[in-house]
Coordinates of C-alpha atoms in Angstrom, one line a residue:
X4 CA 0.0 0.0 0.0
X5 CA 2.8 2.4 1.0
X6 CA 4.5 2.1 -2.3
X7 CA 1.5 3.3 -4.2
X8 CA 1.5 6.5 -2.1
X9 CA 5.0 7.5 -1.5
X10 CA 7.6 7.9 -4.3
X11 CA 10.6 9.3 -2.6
X12 CA 12.2 9.8 0.8
X13 CA 10.7 13.3 0.9
X14 CA 7.0 13.8 1.3
X15 CA 5.7 13.5 -2.3
X16 CA 2.4 11.7 -2.5
X17 CA 0.4 11.6 -5.7
X18 CA -1.4 15.0 -5.5
X19 CA -5.1 15.5 -5.7
X20 CA -7.2 18.7 -5.8
X21 CA -8.4 20.1 -2.5
X22 CA -11.6 18.5 -1.2
X23 CA -14.6 20.3 -2.7
X24 CA -17.1 17.4 -2.7
X25 CA -20.6 17.9 -1.6
X26 CA -19.9 15.2 1.0
X27 CA -18.0 17.8 3.0
X28 CA -20.2 20.9 3.4
X29 CA -18.6 24.2 4.1
X30 CA -20.4 24.8 7.4
X31 CA -17.9 26.3 9.9
X32 CA -17.7 23.5 12.4
X33 CA -17.1 20.7 9.8
X34 CA -15.1 22.4 7.1
X35 CA -11.4 21.9 6.7
X36 CA -9.3 24.9 7.6
X37 CA -7.3 26.6 4.9
X38 CA -4.1 24.6 4.3
X39 CA -0.9 25.4 2.5
X40 CA -1.1 24.5 -1.2
X41 CA -0.5 20.9 -2.2
X42 CA 2.7 20.0 -3.9
X43 CA 2.7 20.5 -7.7
X44 CA 1.8 17.7 -9.9
X45 CA 4.7 15.3 -10.5
X46 CA 5.2 12.1 -12.3
X47 CA 5.6 9.1 -10.1
X48 CA 9.3 8.1 -9.8
X49 CA 9.7 4.3 -10.0
X50 CA 13.0 2.6 -9.2
X51 CA 15.2 1.9 -12.1
X52 CA 15.8 -1.7 -13.2
X53 CA 19.0 -1.8 -11.3
X54 CA 17.5 -0.6 -8.1
X55 CA 16.7 -3.4 -5.7
X56 CA 13.2 -3.7 -4.3
X57 CA 13.5 -4.1 -0.6
X58 CA 11.4 -7.0 0.7
X59 CA 11.9 -9.9 3.0
X60 CA 12.3 -12.1 -0.1
X61 CA 15.2 -10.1 -1.5
X62 CA 18.3 -12.2 -1.5
X63 CA 20.3 -9.2 -0.3
X64 CA 18.1 -7.5 2.3
X65 CA 19.3 -4.3 4.0
X66 CA 21.5 -4.8 7.0
X67 CA 19.9 -4.8 10.4
X68 CA 19.9 -1.5 12.2
X69 CA 20.7 -1.0 15.8
X70 CA 18.0 0.7 18.0
X71 CA 19.3 4.2 19.0
X72 CA 19.4 5.1 22.7
X73 CA 16.2 6.4 24.1
X74 CA 16.0 10.2 24.7
X75 CA 12.4 11.5 25.3
X76 CA 12.6 14.6 23.1
X77 CA 15.3 13.4 20.6
X78 CA 16.2 10.4 18.3
X79 CA 19.9 10.3 17.5
X80 CA 19.3 8.5 14.2
X81 CA 16.9 10.7 12.1
X82 CA 15.8 7.6 10.1
X83 CA 14.5 5.7 13.2
X84 CA 10.8 5.6 13.7
X85 CA 9.5 4.9 17.2
X86 CA 6.5 2.5 17.5
X87 CA 3.9 3.5 20.1
X88 CA 1.5 0.7 20.7
X89 CA -2.0 1.6 22.0
X90 CA -3.6 -1.8 21.8
X91 CA -4.2 -1.8 25.6
X92 CA -5.8 1.7 25.6
X93 CA -7.4 2.6 22.3
X94 CA -7.7 -1.0 21.2
X95 CA -9.6 -1.9 24.3
X96 CA -12.2 0.7 23.4
X97 CA -13.5 -1.6 20.7
X98 CA -17.0 -2.9 21.7
X99 CA -16.7 -6.2 23.6
X100 CA -12.9 -6.1 23.8
X101 CA -12.7 -5.8 27.6
X102 CA -9.4 -7.3 28.9
X103 CA -8.6 -8.5 32.4
X104 CA -5.5 -7.4 34.2
X105 CA -3.8 -10.8 33.5
X106 CA -4.6 -10.5 29.8
X107 CA -3.3 -7.0 29.7
X108 CA -0.1 -8.1 31.4
X109 CA 0.3 -11.0 28.9
X110 CA -0.2 -8.7 26.0
X111 CA 2.3 -6.1 27.4
X112 CA 4.9 -8.9 27.8
X113 CA 4.3 -9.9 24.1
X114 CA 4.6 -6.2 23.0
X115 CA 8.0 -6.1 24.8
X116 CA 9.1 -9.2 22.9
X117 CA 8.1 -7.4 19.7
X118 CA 10.3 -4.5 20.8
X119 CA 7.8 -1.7 20.7
X120 CA 9.3 1.6 22.0
X121 CA 6.3 2.8 23.9
X122 CA 3.4 0.8 25.4
X123 CA 0.3 2.9 26.2
X124 CA -0.9 0.6 29.0
X125 CA -4.3 2.3 29.5
X126 CA -6.3 5.2 30.8
X127 CA -5.6 5.0 34.6
X128 CA -8.4 7.5 35.6
X129 CA -11.1 5.4 33.8
X130 CA -11.5 3.1 36.9
X131 CA -9.6 1.5 39.7
X132 CA -9.1 -1.7 37.8
X133 CA -7.6 0.3 34.8
X134 CA -5.3 2.1 37.3
X135 CA -4.1 -1.2 38.8
X136 CA -3.5 -2.8 35.4
X137 CA -1.3 0.1 34.2
X138 CA 0.6 0.1 37.5
X139 CA 1.2 -3.7 37.3
X140 CA 2.5 -3.3 33.7
X141 CA 4.8 -0.4 34.8
X142 CA 6.2 -2.4 37.7
X143 CA 6.9 -5.6 35.7
X144 CA 7.2 -4.9 32.0
X145 CA 8.5 -1.4 32.5
X146 CA 11.5 -2.7 34.5
X147 CA 12.4 -5.8 32.4
X148 CA 15.6 -4.6 30.7
X149 CA 17.1 -6.9 28.1
X150 CA 20.7 -7.7 27.4
X151 CA 20.8 -4.8 24.9
X152 CA 19.5 -2.3 27.4
X153 CA 16.1 -2.1 25.8
X154 CA 13.1 -1.5 28.1
X155 CA 9.8 -0.2 26.8
X156 CA 8.4 3.2 27.9
X157 CA 5.2 2.7 29.8
X158 CA 2.6 5.4 29.1
X159 CA -0.7 6.4 30.7
X160 CA -3.3 8.5 29.0
X161 CA -5.0 11.4 30.7
X162 CA -7.3 14.2 29.8
X163 CA -6.2 17.8 30.5
X164 CA -7.1 18.0 34.1
X165 CA -5.0 17.6 37.3
X166 CA -6.8 14.6 38.7
X167 CA -6.3 12.6 35.5
X168 CA -2.7 13.6 35.1
X169 CA -1.9 12.8 38.7
X170 CA -3.6 9.4 38.5
X171 CA -1.7 8.6 35.3
X172 CA 1.6 9.5 37.0
X173 CA 0.8 7.4 40.1
X174 CA 0.3 4.4 37.8
X175 CA 3.3 4.8 35.5
X176 CA 5.9 6.2 37.8
X177 CA 7.2 2.7 38.7
X178 CA 8.5 2.1 35.2
X179 CA 12.1 2.9 34.4
X180 CA 10.8 5.1 31.5
X181 CA 7.4 6.5 32.4
X182 CA 5.4 8.8 30.2
X183 CA 2.2 10.8 30.6
X184 CA 0.1 11.3 27.5
X185 CA -2.4 14.2 27.9
X186 CA -4.9 15.5 25.3
X187 CA -7.5 18.1 24.7
X188 CA -9.7 18.8 21.6
X189 CA -8.7 21.7 19.3
X190 CA -11.1 21.5 16.3
X191 CA -13.9 24.0 16.0
X192 CA -16.7 21.4 16.2
X193 CA -15.2 19.9 19.4
X194 CA -14.6 23.3 21.0
X195 CA -18.2 24.4 20.3
X196 CA -20.2 21.3 21.0
X197 CA -18.1 19.1 23.3
X198 CA -15.9 21.3 25.4
X199 CA -17.9 24.6 25.0
X200 CA -14.7 26.5 25.5
X201 CA -12.9 29.3 23.6
X202 CA -9.6 28.8 21.9
X203 CA -8.0 31.0 24.6
X204 CA -9.4 28.8 27.3
X205 CA -8.2 25.6 25.7
X206 CA -4.7 27.1 25.0
X207 CA -4.4 28.0 28.7
X208 CA -5.6 24.5 29.9
X209 CA -3.1 22.7 27.6
X210 CA -0.2 24.9 28.6
X211 CA -0.9 24.6 32.3
X212 CA -1.6 20.8 32.3
X213 CA 1.6 20.0 30.4
X214 CA 3.5 22.1 32.9
X215 CA 1.7 20.3 35.8
X216 CA 2.7 16.9 34.4
X217 CA 6.3 18.0 34.3
X218 CA 6.1 19.4 37.8
X219 CA 5.2 15.9 39.1
X220 CA 8.7 14.7 38.1
X221 CA 7.8 13.2 34.7
X222 CA 10.4 14.2 32.1
X223 CA 8.6 12.5 29.2
X224 CA 5.2 14.2 28.4
X225 CA 3.2 13.7 25.2
X226 CA 0.5 16.1 24.1
X227 CA -2.3 15.4 21.6
X228 CA -4.6 18.1 20.1
X229 CA -7.6 15.9 19.6
X230 CA -9.2 16.1 16.1
X231 CA -6.1 17.9 14.7
X232 CA -7.1 16.9 11.2
X233 CA -10.1 19.3 11.4
X234 CA -8.4 22.0 13.5
X235 CA -7.6 25.5 12.4
X236 CA -3.9 25.5 11.3
X237 CA -2.9 28.8 12.9
X238 CA -4.4 27.7 16.3
X239 CA -2.8 24.3 15.9
X240 CA 0.7 25.9 15.5
X241 CA 0.0 28.2 18.4
X242 CA -1.1 25.6 20.9
X243 CA 1.7 23.2 19.9
X244 CA 4.3 25.9 20.3
X245 CA 2.9 26.7 23.8
X246 CA 3.0 23.1 25.0
X247 CA 6.5 22.8 23.8
X248 CA 7.5 25.8 25.9
X249 CA 5.6 24.1 28.8
X250 CA 7.8 21.0 28.5
X251 CA 6.1 18.6 26.1
X252 CA 8.6 16.1 24.5
X253 CA 6.4 14.5 21.9
X254 CA 3.6 16.1 19.9
X255 CA 1.0 13.6 18.7
X256 CA -1.1 14.6 15.7
X257 CA -4.3 12.6 15.6
X258 CA -6.7 12.2 12.7
X259 CA -9.3 11.4 15.3
X260 CA -12.2 10.8 12.9
X261 CA -10.2 9.3 10.1
X262 CA -11.2 11.9 7.5
X263 CA -7.9 13.0 5.9
X264 CA -6.4 11.5 2.8
X265 CA -2.7 10.6 2.7
X266 CA -1.6 13.8 0.9
X267 CA -3.6 15.9 3.3
X268 CA -2.2 14.2 6.4
X269 CA 1.3 14.3 5.1
X270 CA 0.9 18.0 4.3
X271 CA -0.5 18.6 7.8
X272 CA 2.7 17.0 9.4
X273 CA 4.9 19.0 7.0
X274 CA 3.1 22.3 7.8
X275 CA 3.3 21.6 11.5
X276 CA 7.0 20.9 11.2
X277 CA 7.5 24.1 9.2
X278 CA 5.4 26.5 11.2
X279 CA 5.5 25.5 14.9
X280 CA 8.1 27.3 17.1
X281 CA 10.4 24.9 18.9
X282 CA 9.3 21.9 16.9
X283 CA 13.0 21.0 16.2
X284 CA 13.4 20.1 19.9
X285 CA 10.7 17.4 20.1
X286 CA 9.3 14.3 18.4
X287 CA 6.3 14.5 16.0
X288 CA 3.9 11.5 16.3
X289 CA 0.9 10.3 14.2
X290 CA -2.3 8.7 15.3
X291 CA -4.6 7.7 12.4
X292 CA -8.1 6.2 12.7
X293 CA -9.3 3.9 9.9
X294 CA -12.8 5.3 9.1
X295 CA -12.0 5.6 5.4
X296 CA -9.6 2.6 5.4
X297 CA -6.6 4.9 5.1
X298 CA -5.0 4.7 8.5
X299 CA -1.9 2.8 7.4
X300 CA -1.4 5.0 4.3
X301 CA -1.8 8.1 6.4
X302 CA 0.6 6.9 9.0
X303 CA 3.3 6.2 6.3
X304 CA 2.6 9.6 4.7
X305 CA 3.1 11.2 8.1
X306 CA 6.4 9.4 8.7
X307 CA 7.7 10.5 5.3
X308 CA 6.7 14.1 6.1
X309 CA 8.8 14.1 9.3
X310 CA 6.9 12.2 12.0
X311 CA 9.2 9.9 13.9
X312 CA 6.7 8.2 16.1
X313 CA 3.7 6.1 14.8
X314 CA 0.8 5.2 17.1
X315 CA -0.6 1.8 16.1
X316 CA -2.5 -1.2 17.5
X317 CA -2.2 -5.0 17.0
X318 CA -4.6 -6.1 14.3
X319 CA -5.7 -2.5 13.9
X320 CA -8.3 -2.8 16.6
X321 CA -9.8 0.4 18.2
X322 CA -12.6 2.8 18.3
X323 CA -15.2 2.5 15.4
X324 CA -13.3 1.2 12.3
X325 CA -10.1 0.9 14.3
X326 CA -6.5 2.3 14.2
X327 CA -3.5 2.0 12.0
X328 CA -2.4 -1.6 12.1
X329 CA 1.0 -2.2 13.7
X330 CA 1.9 -5.1 11.5
X331 CA 0.9 -3.3 8.3
X332 CA 2.9 -0.1 9.2
X333 CA 6.0 -2.0 10.4
X334 CA 6.1 -4.4 7.4
X335 CA 5.6 -1.5 5.0
X336 CA 8.6 0.2 6.5
X337 CA 10.6 -3.0 6.5
X338 CA 9.8 -3.9 2.9
X339 CA 9.9 -0.4 1.4
X340 CA 11.8 1.7 3.8
X341 CA 15.3 1.3 2.4
X342 CA 14.7 2.3 -1.2
X343 CA 11.4 4.1 -1.3
X344 CA 10.9 5.7 2.1
X345 CA 14.4 7.3 2.6
X346 CA 15.8 4.6 4.8
X347 CA 13.1 4.7 7.5
X348 CA 13.2 1.7 9.9
X349 CA 11.8 0.5 13.3
X350 CA 13.2 -1.6 16.1
X351 CA 10.4 -4.2 15.9
X352 CA 11.3 -7.9 15.9
X353 CA 8.8 -9.0 13.3
X354 CA 9.1 -12.7 14.1
X355 CA 6.8 -12.1 17.1
X356 CA 4.0 -10.5 15.1
X357 CA 2.0 -13.6 14.6
X358 CA 1.9 -14.6 18.3
X359 CA 1.0 -11.0 19.2
X360 CA -1.8 -11.0 16.7
X361 CA -3.2 -14.3 17.8
X362 CA -3.0 -13.3 21.5
X363 CA -4.9 -10.1 20.9
X364 CA -7.5 -11.9 18.7
X365 CA -8.2 -14.5 21.4
X366 CA -8.2 -12.3 24.4
X367 CA -10.4 -9.6 22.9
X368 CA -12.6 -12.0 20.9
X369 CA -12.3 -9.8 17.9
X370 CA -11.6 -12.2 15.0
X371 CA -9.4 -11.2 12.1
X372 CA -11.0 -11.2 8.6
X373 CA -9.3 -13.9 6.4
X374 CA -8.0 -11.3 3.9
X375 CA -6.4 -9.0 6.6
X376 CA -3.0 -7.9 5.4
X377 CA 0.0 -9.6 7.0
X378 CA -1.8 -11.7 9.6
X379 CA -5.1 -12.8 7.9
X380 CA -5.6 -16.5 7.3
X381 CA -5.4 -15.9 3.5
X382 CA -2.4 -13.5 3.6
X383 CA -0.1 -16.3 2.3
X384 CA -2.6 -18.5 0.5
X385 CA -2.6 -19.0 -3.2
X386 CA -5.6 -20.6 -4.9
X387 CA -5.3 -19.3 -8.5
X388 CA -3.6 -21.8 -10.8
X389 CA -1.5 -19.1 -12.4
X390 CA -0.4 -17.9 -8.9
X391 CA 0.3 -21.5 -7.8
X392 CA 2.4 -22.1 -10.9
X393 CA 4.5 -18.9 -10.2
X394 CA 4.9 -19.8 -6.5
X395 CA 6.2 -23.3 -7.4
X396 CA 8.8 -21.7 -9.6
X397 CA 9.8 -18.8 -7.4
X398 CA 8.0 -17.5 -4.3
X399 CA 8.9 -13.9 -5.1
X400 CA 6.6 -14.1 -8.1
X401 CA 3.5 -13.5 -5.9
X402 CA 4.8 -12.8 -2.4
X403 CA 6.6 -9.7 -1.2
X404 CA 6.9 -10.9 2.4
X405 CA 8.2 -14.2 3.6
X406 CA 5.8 -15.7 6.2
X407 CA 8.9 -16.7 8.3
X408 CA 9.6 -13.0 8.8
X409 CA 6.5 -12.6 10.9
X410 CA 6.8 -15.9 12.8
X411 CA 4.8 -18.2 10.5
X412 CA 6.0 -21.3 8.7
X413 CA 4.2 -23.0 5.8
X414 CA 2.5 -26.2 6.8
X415 CA 3.2 -27.9 3.5
X416 CA 6.9 -27.4 3.9
X417 CA 7.2 -28.7 7.5
X418 CA 6.6 -32.3 6.5
X419 CA 4.7 -33.1 9.7
X420 CA 1.2 -34.6 9.6
X421 CA -0.3 -34.8 13.0
X422 CA -2.6 -37.7 14.1
X423 CA -3.4 -40.0 17.0
X424 CA 0.1 -41.5 17.0
X425 CA 1.9 -38.1 17.1
X426 CA 3.9 -37.3 20.3
X427 CA 4.6 -34.2 22.3
X428 CA 7.7 -33.3 20.3
X429 CA 5.9 -33.2 17.0
X430 CA 3.1 -31.2 18.5
X431 CA 5.5 -28.7 20.1
X432 CA 7.3 -28.3 16.8
X433 CA 4.1 -27.7 14.8
X434 CA 2.8 -25.2 17.3
X435 CA 6.1 -23.4 17.2
X436 CA 5.9 -23.2 13.4
X437 CA 2.4 -21.7 13.8
X438 CA 3.9 -18.9 16.0
X439 CA 3.1 -20.4 19.5
X440 CA 5.8 -20.6 22.1
X441 CA 4.3 -22.5 25.0
X442 CA 5.7 -23.7 28.3
X443 CA 5.6 -27.3 29.5
X444 CA 2.4 -26.9 31.5
X445 CA 0.6 -25.3 28.6
X446 CA 1.9 -27.9 26.1
X447 CA 0.8 -30.7 28.5
X448 CA -2.8 -29.4 28.7
X449 CA -3.0 -29.0 24.9
X450 CA -1.5 -32.4 24.3
X451 CA -4.3 -34.3 26.0
X452 CA -6.9 -32.2 24.2
X453 CA -5.1 -32.9 21.0
X454 CA -5.1 -36.7 21.7
X455 CA -8.9 -36.5 22.3
X456 CA -9.5 -34.8 18.9
X457 CA -7.0 -37.1 17.1
X458 CA -8.9 -40.2 18.3
X459 CA -12.0 -38.9 16.4
X460 CA -10.3 -37.4 13.4
X461 CA -7.8 -39.0 11.0
X462 CA -5.8 -35.9 10.6
X463 CA -5.5 -32.9 12.9
X464 CA -5.2 -29.6 10.9
X465 CA -3.5 -26.4 11.7
X466 CA -6.9 -24.8 12.2
X467 CA -7.7 -27.5 14.8
X468 CA -4.5 -26.8 16.7
X469 CA -5.2 -23.1 16.7
X470 CA -8.7 -23.8 18.2
X471 CA -7.2 -26.0 20.9
X472 CA -4.6 -23.4 21.8
X473 CA -7.4 -20.8 22.1
X474 CA -9.4 -23.2 24.3
X475 CA -6.5 -24.1 26.6
X476 CA -4.0 -21.2 26.7
X477 CA -5.8 -18.0 26.0
X478 CA -8.3 -18.4 28.9
X479 CA -8.9 -16.4 32.0
X480 CA -7.9 -17.5 35.5
X481 CA -9.7 -20.6 36.7
X482 CA -12.8 -20.0 38.9
X483 CA -15.1 -22.6 37.4
X484 CA -14.3 -25.5 35.1
X485 CA -16.6 -27.9 33.2
X486 CA -16.2 -31.5 34.2
X487 CA -19.2 -33.2 32.6
X488 CA -22.2 -32.4 30.6
X489 CA -25.2 -34.5 29.6
X490 CA -28.0 -33.2 27.2
X491 CA -31.3 -34.6 26.1
X492 CA -33.0 -32.7 23.3
X493 CA -35.2 -33.2 20.2
X494 CA -38.8 -32.8 19.1
X495 CA -40.4 -34.9 21.8
X496 CA -40.1 -32.5 24.7
X497 CA -38.1 -29.7 26.4
X498 CA -34.4 -29.9 26.2
X499 CA -32.8 -31.0 29.5
X500 CA -29.2 -30.5 30.6
X501 CA -27.2 -31.8 33.5
X502 CA -24.0 -29.9 34.2
X503 CA -21.1 -30.8 36.6
X504 CA -18.7 -28.0 37.4
X505 CA -15.6 -27.9 39.7
X506 CA -14.7 -24.7 41.6
X507 CA -11.3 -23.3 42.5
X508 CA -11.2 -25.3 45.7
X509 CA -11.8 -28.6 43.9
X510 CA -15.4 -29.0 45.0
X511 CA -17.8 -30.5 42.5
X512 CA -21.3 -28.9 41.8
X513 CA -24.1 -30.4 39.8
X514 CA -27.3 -28.8 38.5
X515 CA -30.0 -29.7 36.0
X516 CA -32.3 -27.4 34.0
X517 CA -34.7 -27.4 31.1
X518 CA -34.7 -24.8 28.2
X519 CA -35.8 -24.1 24.7
X520 CA -32.8 -25.9 23.3
X521 CA -29.6 -27.8 24.4
X522 CA -27.5 -24.6 24.7
X523 CA -30.2 -22.7 26.6
X524 CA -30.8 -25.5 29.1
X525 CA -27.1 -26.0 29.6
X526 CA -26.5 -22.2 30.2
X527 CA -29.4 -22.2 32.7
X528 CA -27.9 -25.1 34.6
X529 CA -24.6 -23.3 34.8
X530 CA -26.4 -20.2 36.1
X531 CA -28.0 -22.3 38.9
X532 CA -24.5 -23.3 40.1
X533 CA -22.6 -20.0 39.8
X534 CA -25.6 -17.9 41.1
X535 CA -24.7 -14.8 39.1
X536 CA -27.2 -12.9 37.0
X537 CA -25.8 -12.3 33.6
X538 CA -27.2 -11.2 30.2
X539 CA -26.0 -13.0 27.0
X540 CA -25.4 -10.2 24.5
X541 CA -23.8 -12.2 21.6
X542 CA -23.4 -15.8 20.7
X543 CA -21.6 -17.1 17.6
X544 CA -20.2 -20.5 16.4
X545 CA -18.0 -21.5 13.6
X546 CA -16.6 -24.8 12.3
X547 CA -12.8 -24.3 12.2
X548 CA -12.5 -26.7 9.3
X549 CA -14.8 -28.3 6.7
X550 CA -16.4 -31.7 7.3
X551 CA -18.8 -33.3 9.8
X552 CA -15.9 -34.0 12.2
X553 CA -14.8 -30.3 12.5
X554 CA -14.0 -28.7 15.8
X555 CA -16.6 -26.1 16.8
X556 CA -15.3 -22.8 18.0
X557 CA -17.8 -20.7 20.0
X558 CA -17.6 -17.0 21.2
X559 CA -20.0 -15.4 23.6
X560 CA -20.3 -11.9 25.0
X561 CA -21.9 -11.3 28.4
X562 CA -22.7 -8.5 30.9
X563 CA -23.4 -8.8 34.6
X564 CA -26.7 -7.2 35.7
X565 CA -24.7 -5.2 38.3
X566 CA -22.1 -4.4 35.7
X567 CA -18.8 -2.6 36.2
X568 CA -18.4 0.7 34.5
X569 CA -15.4 2.8 33.4
X570 CA -14.9 6.3 32.0
X571 CA -14.5 6.7 28.3
X572 CA -11.3 8.6 27.5
X573 CA -12.7 10.9 24.8
X574 CA -16.3 11.5 25.9
X575 CA -16.1 11.1 29.6
X576 CA -19.2 8.9 29.5
X577 CA -19.6 5.8 31.7
X578 CA -19.3 2.6 29.7
X579 CA -20.6 -0.7 31.0
X580 CA -18.0 -3.5 30.8
X581 CA -18.7 -6.6 28.9
X582 CA -16.8 -9.9 28.9
X583 CA -16.1 -12.2 26.1
X584 CA -15.3 -15.9 26.2
X585 CA -14.3 -18.6 23.8
X586 CA -14.5 -22.4 23.7
X587 CA -13.7 -25.2 21.4
X588 CA -14.7 -28.8 21.1
X589 CA -15.9 -31.6 18.8
X590 CA -19.4 -31.3 20.5
X591 CA -21.1 -28.0 19.8
X592 CA -22.9 -27.9 23.2
X593 CA -19.6 -28.6 25.0
X594 CA -18.0 -25.9 23.0
X595 CA -20.8 -23.5 23.8
X596 CA -20.7 -24.2 27.6
X597 CA -16.9 -23.8 27.6
X598 CA -17.2 -20.4 26.0
X599 CA -19.9 -19.3 28.5
X600 CA -17.8 -20.5 31.5
X601 CA -14.8 -18.7 30.0
X602 CA -16.7 -15.4 29.9
X603 CA -18.0 -16.0 33.4
X604 CA -14.5 -16.7 34.8
X605 CA -13.3 -13.5 33.3
X606 CA -16.2 -11.6 34.8
X607 CA -15.9 -13.2 38.3
X608 CA -12.1 -12.7 38.3
X609 CA -12.7 -9.0 37.5
X610 CA -15.4 -8.7 40.1
X611 CA -13.4 -10.4 42.8
X612 CA -10.4 -8.2 42.2
X613 CA -12.3 -4.9 41.8
X614 CA -15.7 -4.8 43.6
X615 CA -18.4 -2.9 41.7
X616 CA -18.4 0.1 44.0
X617 CA -14.7 0.7 43.6
X618 CA -15.2 0.7 39.8
X619 CA -17.9 3.3 39.7
X620 CA -15.8 6.4 40.2
X621 CA -16.9 9.3 38.1
X622 CA -14.2 11.5 36.8
X623 CA -15.1 15.0 35.6
X624 CA -14.6 15.5 31.9
X625 CA -12.1 18.1 30.8

């Protein structure tokens, strides 16, 4: 995607005329502010025949770069691009993507394996549980220094008010490299309808709150003018200049509603770089939403225009249509950075991308579409006869990225076919090829599940293994576990289910119930045991492979009647927490009950750690 937008190391996107479509009326709150003229029309410059195309399949790839030392307001190597991952903050704002503290910590550990420069661990002022999760990540992941001296910056988001900023600092201060990220809206529509404040008032708040953050002892402060893409340029230059004077070390430029095109966003970054006083002493960052499907393209355009930090999420999850996808941005820079993007590079260890993607997918319950770039199930699949012929002759004919570069190996090259006679070693090797690095306990649990499936199927596929990993590894802490299930159903009477569960103390519990169907009766029996009132919001099931003997994968989304709430970062509204669960099994009712218990375990673990009253803390909006 990036190669179709950027043609040189300087910002030089294919130009287009200014937006004058009737889709964007000229009413004052919604119209774009005047911008500097777009670059003149130029012919796209393609590499000559002798120029190498940088890709992971190139026999002579660029030499590996060394990560420059971390200085909050400066990057010693002008070609290095910092990766700021906000999966745990903006990503968790996706509907139904609630994560437990354990899951957030697991994801943060995986982000550190990836080598992201900054982890935005959450919005500490949202609720007590969010605060504790950020604090736990700061204490553990924020102090895990590797042999090369790398340790991620741990960042907490805050609105521009003293309570938020102080709460964020109290959560992140335990990290070796803590950061406070504070924001306030600057566009006309937000000032008029959301904040109901004048430009002068917002300018004063931004300046004072950045200064307040620095006064707490935090020497790494990021400031974001929310909805920068629709903000008046002169006001934008002014407020950014003032927060630089107040001590901001990174200026993040968000396209909050995802409305800009790549040439517009690149020009915005270029204009900010040219017109903001003191900009040479700080880092410019991008944060692009995907409402028009342009978040990756806009992020690359911003980097080419001078931004040296990119804000991204794993799998592109986030508010509404999501954010710029980390794997897409990173692989675009890796494949095209050397020859097309002026040598831009990141410090990401791309071989951990697949595991990070799978972990986020399983923990959030947000499944990746098969054709998703880089990590989708079809990303390295070739069905067309012409494509298959080319791939057999040379993989570079139809692939610009080697799957091994992102931690994936081709099953048809591994030479391993798993069945009921396969042992632990073969299972471990195949899981490793699929991107899963498991400890002995996790492998042991999966092995017996694998044996159970292999007894009923001649051949266990990769899709089956992925479902088993999801069912055994990516699960919340054990509160209740399914031991046995017996169901009677059909056309001759009401469905009846008998369920036996075991609790954390090892005590067995049995209940029987009737319902409109086998799943309904089983869920009602579970409810009789756990004695918790929950609402089932979503239920979905898929066969992970074709055939009558396929494993069933189930996902549910629930909400407790006395649900936990947290504060939404942008709007200040209270949001009811929901909990997702997944389950897998050869029996569709067993799979369904496992998913339901998984969601309940997540909810009960959350409730036990953070009682409801503690979570309902209203924070005044800025």
